[in-house]
Amino acid sequence: MLSRLAGSVFHVGSAVERAEVVARMLDVYVARGEPAGVEHDRAVAAELRAVAAELRAVVGAAGPANDPDRASTIDSLALDRHEPASIASAVAVARDNARRAREVVSTELWDCLNVTRSRMPRKVAPDRAHEFLAWVRERSALAIGVVEADASHDEVWEFFTLGRALQRCSVTARLLASGLLDPESGASWTTALRACGAGEAFQRGRDHHTPGPEDAAAF
């Protein structure tokens, strides 16, 4: 495979994974996560800003966090097309790189990414944030499923999977090193496992509901 095609397929996999990861983290830590309560409460607003700043560091967002509320945080990290770490940016990167690699990318994957890009909204109401983020995760899962089900496990599959895997390794490592995680708090580990998409997998086969830090970290 030509290096330019390999690079484009790699970036498609990385961007698809980034969209899914950022959507899950926004859902867990901002849309449905703590802090809960009235947005204008100063303590709640301050805690939300701290969470947003840590989340930006985890997903590699550029620039300082200045989001005053949940809606602004979601607008910035989900819909801002000028923010390289946002969902909208990741979807655009995936689609553009798939276009550059059309000679090796399947029609099904191209159609999936093209439709996702065309349906990305410019604005999302705060009470629809969870629904939107779930849609992003579903579209990412569809793209991954198309590659896994319809593509031969050749170099295209390998570079796509490599892009996904390295993106996931990077974000997971940043999460474990971030202030979003309190190493001594079982509840914090539960939230982190959910943010990694590993909450149910961790609990399956275990009798306790709150993970111990060592067990969760090892998992």
Steps between C-alpha positions, in 0.01 A plus 500: 500500500621850419604697808251780425213250494624329815520836675149596394351168614687533832351848553152371415528240778647750745230761429213250525632387838548861615141589417375202699731561797426873528125431474517242780708722727277801445197287576648353819673806644290791370159413352403244766785522748585691813483772607121506509279787607410849394739640241517850649618374837857623533640184655338283233620729222855499638501121523367467147776729370757280675348187346491664155866605531607147595287352223663732247841376610389136470371539145786730397294813437694812414479822695380582853154398620263792550166323470254645753245216493420154369352627173814700419726206581302271272488763225878538519607135524223355285396754236781756459643424156805718576594294809729216378397277793125537446261235372409713197867537411564127540207414274629743236853354523367146461289593199776703329759226545256238374453714189878511447515121530189421292694249288546272804211602730176307452191672364310405817754676726510806275120524499488463879753778561351725233151473649631557853683814387196635316272446801724658762296780660623852563317526832359258756249591770629422853216256564588313178872468571483138619297403193748671267805342667333157479447561127871579457595175676258306281643651181854421612398143582340471156823612329703252705247225431518562126878458506488191721219330309556598137874553461763233460747500786767642274719810524197733488350326802838500678563873459140587591525286815842641587363854483212405730722316748760774539229763545336294772835435674577872501166610645487221759852584621409869530184415692690285750750784557237775522323673785173342387607186683535477877713187551347435844136543399301200385234728351767684301624170358143402409463823303840456333412144395176627348694774320724231350202291395606229745251539785275206419791279394668564835188425702413184309585203717565710811282502810590851622365815339775746593839416348808494712770732367753222443250276320374783281850623415612150408192452283 
